Amino acid sequence: VNVLYLGKLAHLRDDPFKFEKALEIIERGALLVSDEGRILAAGEQAEIKAQSDDARVVDFGDAWLLPGLVDGHCHFPQHYATASHGKDLLDWLQRSVFPAEMRYADARYASDAAISFVQRLLACGTTTATAFGSQFIDANMALFSAARNSGLRLIAGMTMMDRGAPETLLQSPADAGNQADALIAHIRGEPLLHYAVTPRFPLSCSHEMLELCDDLLRRHSDAYLQTHINESQGEIAAVRAGFTDAADYLAIYERYGLVGPRSLMAHDIHVSDDQLARLGGSGCAVCHCPTSNLYLGSGLFPLRRHLAFGIPVAVGTDIGAGTRHSLWQELSEVYKVQQLQDFGLDAARLLYLGTLGGARALRLGDETGNFETGKSADFWVLDDSENPYLTERLRHCDSWEDQLFCLLHLAGPGEVKATFVAGRTAHRAK
Ligand SMILES: [Zn+2]
């Protein structure tokens, strides 16, 4: 039986960086969802009710129904590495992150962490996440199982490293290839699970490991490629010193065939116009992680330049360099980082980056990201009624758009009442 969800609807019909009035807000809105979890209709309650006599009604009253959030970059084995000390990226990796990632060698520990990680993302309104997996195959199996059991849409893959870290975290390219093949076979046929070939970054990977990534992508045409690029000055200098024959950072990935329309590069802060032009021409997407960039002191992401080169941009929490699992709160940090660069973002543009824009960057724009008919019913319910200051603050707004802008800065996981993926309840607040 179809389900009719009632509430205040807000979503992007298209890209607000290109089109005026892309944001649609319907005060008395309704979302009609099929048995199979597809959106049959979205619009005014009066209209939608007329075409759905037999539907079961779930009334969320004055709460907002928003498209599921898309977290474009986070690290599963850093679920418990948030707010750890580090002088900068490279120091933080050695001092805090590698020890945390080593704990996932314990399959039981990793399995518990996987359930907690996935639940936390869903509890923040995230319905699609792109995650670096563990270096240990059992931990990755546990991550995919936790996602499948809870309903989270997940793109993930084993973090590949064969140098530059404690021995426990390193695999030989041959083992890494076999384990990636096994994980890809394990999730075949799962509609919400996708594999990403995941070299950590050039300082973690030998020539043979990067060649293996190319080989995996050639053999698995539906796999993604995720990695890091141009994050901090110290890291870029170390990469340049280690790859003296490469013209720049991006050229290393290009040499191994890792830059294409199914590739996602995190950070890309210190980037030349030449690299941006090549990224734009390749169809590769970039993920911006403002909280992480501020926390590690990496720098300010040049969003306007990425958009000018036509590069699809997603936003990510980058757990654990990011300090919060909430992609919604990350959007407020996107706003602040752009304020520092005289690029003012409104509610429509912020919501786009966290929903439809992120989905498009992950090549999932036909499947999720807004309330278009036929898409998967991925959405969450934002209820501010139990937050006294927030309800008072919203009463001082002149428009629904102003309210949405306030919520983007003032709401958080405490206001997430429920999260649905493919029409299925994946999280419900206690
Ligand atoms: Zn990262």
mmCIF file of C-alpha atoms in Angstrom, residues 59-314:
data_model
loop_
_atom_site.group_PDB
_atom_site.id
_atom_site.type_symbol
_atom_site.label_atom_id
_atom_site.label_comp_id
_atom_site.label_asym_id
_atom_site.label_seq_id
_atom_site.Cartn_x
_atom_site.Cartn_y
_atom_site.Cartn_z
ATOM 1 C CA ASP A 59 1.239 13.232 9.246
ATOM 2 C CA PHE A 60 4.355 15.064 10.453
ATOM 3 C CA GLY A 61 2.393 18.267 11.061
ATOM 4 C CA ASP A 62 4.534 21.413 10.882
ATOM 5 C CA ALA A 63 7.810 19.500 10.543
ATOM 6 C CA TRP A 64 9.903 19.771 7.379
ATOM 7 C CA LEU A 65 10.332 16.924 4.903
ATOM 8 C CA LEU A 66 13.750 17.305 3.267
ATOM 9 C CA PRO A 67 15.632 15.196 0.710
ATOM 10 C CA GLY A 68 18.136 12.786 2.244
ATOM 11 C CA LEU A 69 21.550 14.329 2.834
ATOM 12 C CA VAL A 70 24.523 13.175 0.778
ATOM 13 C CA ASP A 71 27.816 12.841 2.646
ATOM 14 C CA GLY A 72 30.433 12.754 -0.108
ATOM 15 C CA HIS A 73 33.476 11.927 2.005
ATOM 16 C CA CYS A 74 34.072 10.272 5.382
ATOM 17 C CA HIS A 75 36.240 7.521 6.869
ATOM 18 C CA PHE A 76 34.626 4.503 8.540
ATOM 19 C CA PRO A 77 37.800 3.536 10.506
ATOM 20 C CA GLN A 78 37.975 7.079 11.884
ATOM 21 C CA HIS A 79 34.526 6.859 13.508
ATOM 22 C CA TYR A 80 36.226 7.111 16.892
ATOM 23 C CA ALA A 81 39.112 9.363 15.784
ATOM 24 C CA THR A 82 37.191 12.654 15.845
ATOM 25 C CA ALA A 83 38.708 15.566 17.772
ATOM 26 C CA SER A 84 42.173 13.981 17.930
ATOM 27 C CA HIS A 85 45.344 16.033 18.187
ATOM 28 C CA GLY A 86 47.612 16.762 15.237
ATOM 29 C CA LYS A 87 49.860 19.601 14.118
ATOM 30 C CA ASP A 88 48.693 19.270 10.514
ATOM 31 C CA LEU A 89 47.436 16.552 8.161
ATOM 32 C CA LEU A 90 50.594 14.398 8.005
ATOM 33 C CA ASP A 91 51.328 14.686 11.725
ATOM 34 C CA TRP A 92 47.688 13.947 12.608
ATOM 35 C CA LEU A 93 47.684 10.809 10.406
ATOM 36 C CA GLN A 94 50.748 9.345 12.119
ATOM 37 C CA ARG A 95 49.919 10.418 15.642
ATOM 38 C CA SER A 96 46.158 9.853 15.867
ATOM 39 C CA VAL A 97 44.617 8.268 12.802
ATOM 40 C CA PHE A 98 46.802 5.270 12.025
ATOM 41 C CA PRO A 99 46.537 3.950 15.620
ATOM 42 C CA ALA A 100 42.729 4.356 15.461
ATOM 43 C CA GLU A 101 42.547 2.555 12.103
ATOM 44 C CA MET A 102 44.683 -0.323 13.422
ATOM 45 C CA ARG A 103 42.002 -1.200 15.978
ATOM 46 C CA TYR A 104 39.753 -2.401 13.123
ATOM 47 C CA ALA A 105 41.988 -5.480 12.805
ATOM 48 C CA ASP A 106 39.750 -6.774 15.614
ATOM 49 C CA ALA A 107 36.695 -7.989 13.678
ATOM 50 C CA ARG A 108 34.337 -7.739 16.651
ATOM 51 C CA TYR A 109 35.418 -4.165 17.417
ATOM 52 C CA ALA A 110 35.038 -3.246 13.737
ATOM 53 C CA SER A 111 31.606 -4.810 13.492
ATOM 54 C CA ASP A 112 30.320 -2.852 16.506
ATOM 55 C CA ALA A 113 31.877 0.320 15.062
ATOM 56 C CA ALA A 114 30.175 -0.311 11.704
ATOM 57 C CA ILE A 115 26.720 -0.479 13.289
ATOM 58 C CA SER A 116 27.376 2.674 15.317
ATOM 59 C CA PHE A 117 28.823 4.548 12.309
ATOM 60 C CA VAL A 118 25.893 3.766 10.028
ATOM 61 C CA GLN A 119 23.316 4.542 12.733
ATOM 62 C CA ARG A 120 24.990 7.853 13.467
ATOM 63 C CA LEU A 121 24.910 8.919 9.817
ATOM 64 C CA LEU A 122 21.230 8.013 9.507
ATOM 65 C CA ALA A 123 20.455 9.815 12.766
ATOM 66 C CA CYS A 124 21.907 12.961 11.166
ATOM 67 C CA GLY A 125 19.579 12.762 8.127
ATOM 68 C CA THR A 126 22.228 11.296 5.827
ATOM 69 C CA THR A 127 20.764 8.752 3.397
ATOM 70 C CA THR A 128 23.740 8.436 1.030
ATOM 71 C CA ALA A 129 27.357 8.257 2.182
ATOM 72 C CA THR A 130 30.672 7.805 0.431
ATOM 73 C CA ALA A 131 33.146 6.303 2.866
ATOM 74 C CA PHE A 132 36.745 5.180 2.945
ATOM 75 C CA GLY A 133 36.615 1.650 4.304
ATOM 76 C CA SER A 134 39.037 -0.146 6.572
ATOM 77 C CA GLN A 135 42.315 -1.808 5.546
ATOM 78 C CA PHE A 136 40.847 -5.081 6.880
ATOM 79 C CA ILE A 137 38.430 -7.104 4.767
ATOM 80 C CA ASP A 138 36.280 -8.326 7.679
ATOM 81 C CA ALA A 139 35.737 -4.747 8.808
ATOM 82 C CA ASN A 140 34.594 -3.808 5.300
ATOM 83 C CA MET A 141 32.220 -6.781 5.162
ATOM 84 C CA ALA A 142 30.806 -5.543 8.481
ATOM 85 C CA LEU A 143 30.389 -2.030 7.083
ATOM 86 C CA PHE A 144 28.469 -3.255 4.031
ATOM 87 C CA SER A 145 26.337 -5.530 6.266
ATOM 88 C CA ALA A 146 25.514 -2.665 8.625
ATOM 89 C CA ALA A 147 24.521 -0.470 5.674
ATOM 90 C CA ARG A 148 22.379 -3.221 4.139
ATOM 91 C CA ASN A 149 20.652 -3.998 7.433
ATOM 92 C CA SER A 150 19.857 -0.368 8.205
ATOM 93 C CA GLY A 151 19.106 0.777 4.650
ATOM 94 C CA LEU A 152 21.849 3.391 4.196
ATOM 95 C CA ARG A 153 22.857 3.966 0.571
ATOM 96 C CA LEU A 154 26.618 3.482 0.646
ATOM 97 C CA ILE A 155 29.581 3.893 -1.677
ATOM 98 C CA ALA A 156 32.665 2.428 0.009
ATOM 99 C CA GLY A 157 35.825 0.474 -0.567
ATOM 100 C CA MET A 158 38.911 -0.820 1.176
ATOM 101 C CA THR A 159 41.461 1.913 1.965
ATOM 102 C CA MET A 160 44.519 0.817 -0.019
ATOM 103 C CA MET A 161 48.029 1.448 1.320
ATOM 104 C CA ASP A 162 51.338 -0.334 0.862
ATOM 105 C CA ARG A 163 53.707 2.230 2.348
ATOM 106 C CA GLY A 164 54.029 5.165 4.730
ATOM 107 C CA ALA A 165 52.170 3.678 7.709
ATOM 108 C CA PRO A 166 52.604 0.995 10.402
ATOM 109 C CA GLU A 167 52.990 -2.499 8.926
ATOM 110 C CA THR A 168 49.578 -3.675 10.212
ATOM 111 C CA LEU A 169 47.801 -1.220 7.912
ATOM 112 C CA LEU A 170 49.687 -2.206 4.745
ATOM 113 C CA GLN A 171 48.658 -4.786 2.153
ATOM 114 C CA SER A 172 50.577 -6.096 -0.840
ATOM 115 C CA PRO A 173 49.036 -5.000 -4.149
ATOM 116 C CA ALA A 174 48.207 -8.656 -4.896
ATOM 117 C CA ASP A 175 46.274 -9.079 -1.615
ATOM 118 C CA ALA A 176 44.573 -5.721 -2.040
ATOM 119 C CA GLY A 177 43.407 -6.747 -5.530
ATOM 120 C CA ASN A 178 42.030 -10.094 -4.354
ATOM 121 C CA GLN A 179 40.225 -8.520 -1.420
ATOM 122 C CA ALA A 180 38.702 -5.768 -3.586
ATOM 123 C CA ASP A 181 37.439 -8.448 -5.995
ATOM 124 C CA ALA A 182 35.921 -10.358 -3.071
ATOM 125 C CA LEU A 183 34.166 -7.263 -1.703
ATOM 126 C CA ILE A 184 32.821 -6.335 -5.145
ATOM 127 C CA ALA A 185 31.451 -9.870 -5.541
ATOM 128 C CA HIS A 186 29.980 -9.689 -2.024
ATOM 129 C CA ILE A 187 27.801 -6.622 -2.788
ATOM 130 C CA ARG A 188 26.843 -7.531 -6.362
ATOM 131 C CA GLY A 189 23.095 -7.172 -6.867
ATOM 132 C CA GLU A 190 22.619 -4.934 -3.812
ATOM 133 C CA PRO A 191 20.803 -1.856 -5.178
ATOM 134 C CA LEU A 192 21.964 0.517 -2.413
ATOM 135 C CA LEU A 193 25.600 -0.603 -2.176
ATOM 136 C CA HIS A 194 28.417 0.476 -4.491
ATOM 137 C CA TYR A 195 32.131 -0.211 -4.505
ATOM 138 C CA ALA A 196 34.782 2.491 -4.687
ATOM 139 C CA VAL A 197 38.415 1.725 -5.455
ATOM 140 C CA THR A 198 40.097 3.673 -2.645
ATOM 141 C CA PRO A 199 43.818 4.465 -2.782
ATOM 142 C CA ARG A 200 44.425 6.649 0.286
ATOM 143 C CA PHE A 201 46.726 9.152 -1.459
ATOM 144 C CA PRO A 202 50.016 8.945 -3.395
ATOM 145 C CA LEU A 203 52.185 8.920 -0.255
ATOM 146 C CA SER A 204 50.450 5.661 0.822
ATOM 147 C CA CYS A 205 50.661 3.887 -2.536
ATOM 148 C CA SER A 206 53.506 2.458 -4.606
ATOM 149 C CA HIS A 207 53.561 2.466 -8.386
ATOM 150 C CA GLU A 208 52.270 -1.143 -8.301
ATOM 151 C CA MET A 209 49.348 -0.214 -6.025
ATOM 152 C CA LEU A 210 48.270 2.675 -8.251
ATOM 153 C CA GLU A 211 48.506 0.408 -11.299
ATOM 154 C CA LEU A 212 46.317 -2.110 -9.503
ATOM 155 C CA CYS A 213 43.668 0.615 -8.998
ATOM 156 C CA ASP A 214 43.626 1.218 -12.738
ATOM 157 C CA ASP A 215 43.298 -2.526 -13.323
ATOM 158 C CA LEU A 216 40.366 -2.787 -10.866
ATOM 159 C CA LEU A 217 38.562 0.109 -12.574
ATOM 160 C CA ARG A 218 39.039 -1.495 -15.984
ATOM 161 C CA ARG A 219 37.668 -4.824 -14.763
ATOM 162 C CA HIS A 220 34.760 -3.306 -12.804
ATOM 163 C CA SER A 221 33.201 -0.581 -14.950
ATOM 164 C CA ASP A 222 30.538 0.257 -12.337
ATOM 165 C CA ALA A 223 33.073 0.888 -9.553
ATOM 166 C CA TYR A 224 33.886 4.379 -8.331
ATOM 167 C CA LEU A 225 37.312 5.814 -7.577
ATOM 168 C CA GLN A 226 37.752 7.904 -4.439
ATOM 169 C CA THR A 227 40.903 9.491 -3.098
ATOM 170 C CA HIS A 228 42.402 12.731 -1.715
ATOM 171 C CA ILE A 229 44.041 15.592 -3.595
ATOM 172 C CA ASN A 230 45.657 18.988 -2.927
ATOM 173 C CA GLU A 231 44.658 19.057 0.746
ATOM 174 C CA SER A 232 47.418 20.864 2.649
ATOM 175 C CA GLN A 233 50.622 22.690 1.758
ATOM 176 C CA GLY A 234 52.824 20.235 3.679
ATOM 177 C CA GLU A 235 51.177 17.222 2.043
ATOM 178 C CA ILE A 236 51.450 18.738 -1.453
ATOM 179 C CA ALA A 237 55.161 19.453 -0.917
ATOM 180 C CA ALA A 238 55.747 15.848 0.217
ATOM 181 C CA VAL A 239 53.840 14.476 -2.779
ATOM 182 C CA ARG A 240 55.791 16.689 -5.190
ATOM 183 C CA ALA A 241 59.062 15.536 -3.600
ATOM 184 C CA GLY A 242 58.035 11.884 -3.954
ATOM 185 C CA PHE A 243 56.875 12.177 -7.572
ATOM 186 C CA THR A 244 59.400 14.562 -9.131
ATOM 187 C CA ASP A 245 58.506 13.514 -12.673
ATOM 188 C CA ALA A 246 54.816 14.482 -12.300
ATOM 189 C CA ALA A 247 53.856 18.017 -13.402
ATOM 190 C CA ASP A 248 51.479 18.415 -10.436
ATOM 191 C CA TYR A 249 49.390 16.397 -7.961
ATOM 192 C CA LEU A 250 46.591 15.594 -10.405
ATOM 193 C CA ALA A 251 49.097 14.360 -13.011
ATOM 194 C CA ILE A 252 49.958 11.415 -10.736
ATOM 195 C CA TYR A 253 46.364 10.177 -10.767
ATOM 196 C CA GLU A 254 46.020 10.936 -14.479
ATOM 197 C CA ARG A 255 49.059 8.799 -15.274
ATOM 198 C CA TYR A 256 47.309 5.761 -13.726
ATOM 199 C CA GLY A 257 43.942 6.415 -15.387
ATOM 200 C CA LEU A 258 42.217 7.311 -12.116
ATOM 201 C CA VAL A 259 40.577 10.598 -13.192
ATOM 202 C CA GLY A 260 37.176 10.202 -14.868
ATOM 203 C CA PRO A 261 33.419 10.659 -14.499
ATOM 204 C CA ARG A 262 33.168 8.063 -11.697
ATOM 205 C CA SER A 263 36.050 9.586 -9.721
ATOM 206 C CA LEU A 264 35.646 11.653 -6.573
ATOM 207 C CA MET A 265 38.557 13.674 -5.180
ATOM 208 C CA ALA A 266 38.351 15.012 -1.636
ATOM 209 C CA HIS A 267 39.553 18.524 -0.690
ATOM 210 C CA ASP A 268 41.323 20.066 -3.723
ATOM 211 C CA ILE A 269 42.033 23.276 -1.822
ATOM 212 C CA HIS A 270 45.373 24.417 -3.253
ATOM 213 C CA VAL A 271 44.717 23.877 -6.952
ATOM 214 C CA SER A 272 45.910 25.592 -10.117
ATOM 215 C CA ASP A 273 43.584 26.671 -12.924
ATOM 216 C CA ASP A 274 45.312 24.150 -15.136
ATOM 217 C CA GLN A 275 44.374 21.286 -12.796
ATOM 218 C CA LEU A 276 40.822 22.642 -12.530
ATOM 219 C CA ALA A 277 40.496 22.703 -16.309
ATOM 220 C CA ARG A 278 41.663 19.079 -16.523
ATOM 221 C CA LEU A 279 39.310 18.009 -13.705
ATOM 222 C CA GLY A 280 36.420 19.795 -15.423
ATOM 223 C CA GLY A 281 37.209 18.151 -18.751
ATOM 224 C CA SER A 282 37.371 14.676 -17.214
ATOM 225 C CA GLY A 283 33.962 14.779 -15.508
ATOM 226 C CA CYS A 284 35.618 14.027 -12.148
ATOM 227 C CA ALA A 285 33.810 15.327 -9.034
ATOM 228 C CA VAL A 286 35.350 17.071 -6.032
ATOM 229 C CA CYS A 287 34.216 16.845 -2.414
ATOM 230 C CA HIS A 288 34.514 19.836 -0.083
ATOM 231 C CA CYS A 289 34.925 19.143 3.656
ATOM 232 C CA PRO A 290 34.985 22.514 5.442
ATOM 233 C CA THR A 291 35.065 21.350 9.064
ATOM 234 C CA SER A 292 38.040 19.108 8.349
ATOM 235 C CA ASN A 293 39.820 21.850 6.401
ATOM 236 C CA LEU A 294 39.441 24.260 9.320
ATOM 237 C CA TYR A 295 40.264 21.658 11.972
ATOM 238 C CA LEU A 296 43.540 20.600 10.333
ATOM 239 C CA GLY A 297 44.281 24.137 9.161
ATOM 240 C CA SER A 298 44.438 22.878 5.573
ATOM 241 C CA GLY A 299 42.986 25.973 3.905
ATOM 242 C CA LEU A 300 39.887 27.513 2.300
ATOM 243 C CA PHE A 301 38.169 25.607 -0.521
ATOM 244 C CA PRO A 302 37.797 27.677 -3.729
ATOM 245 C CA LEU A 303 34.164 26.742 -4.524
ATOM 246 C CA ARG A 304 33.613 29.541 -7.036
ATOM 247 C CA ARG A 305 36.596 28.435 -9.140
ATOM 248 C CA HIS A 306 35.428 24.810 -9.136
ATOM 249 C CA LEU A 307 31.961 25.858 -10.294
ATOM 250 C CA ALA A 308 33.460 28.100 -12.993
ATOM 251 C CA PHE A 309 35.244 25.060 -14.427
ATOM 252 C CA GLY A 310 32.026 23.017 -14.365
ATOM 253 C CA ILE A 311 33.252 20.556 -11.733
ATOM 254 C CA PRO A 312 30.475 18.733 -9.815
ATOM 255 C CA VAL A 313 30.911 19.478 -6.094
ATOM 256 C CA ALA A 314 29.716 17.390 -3.151
#
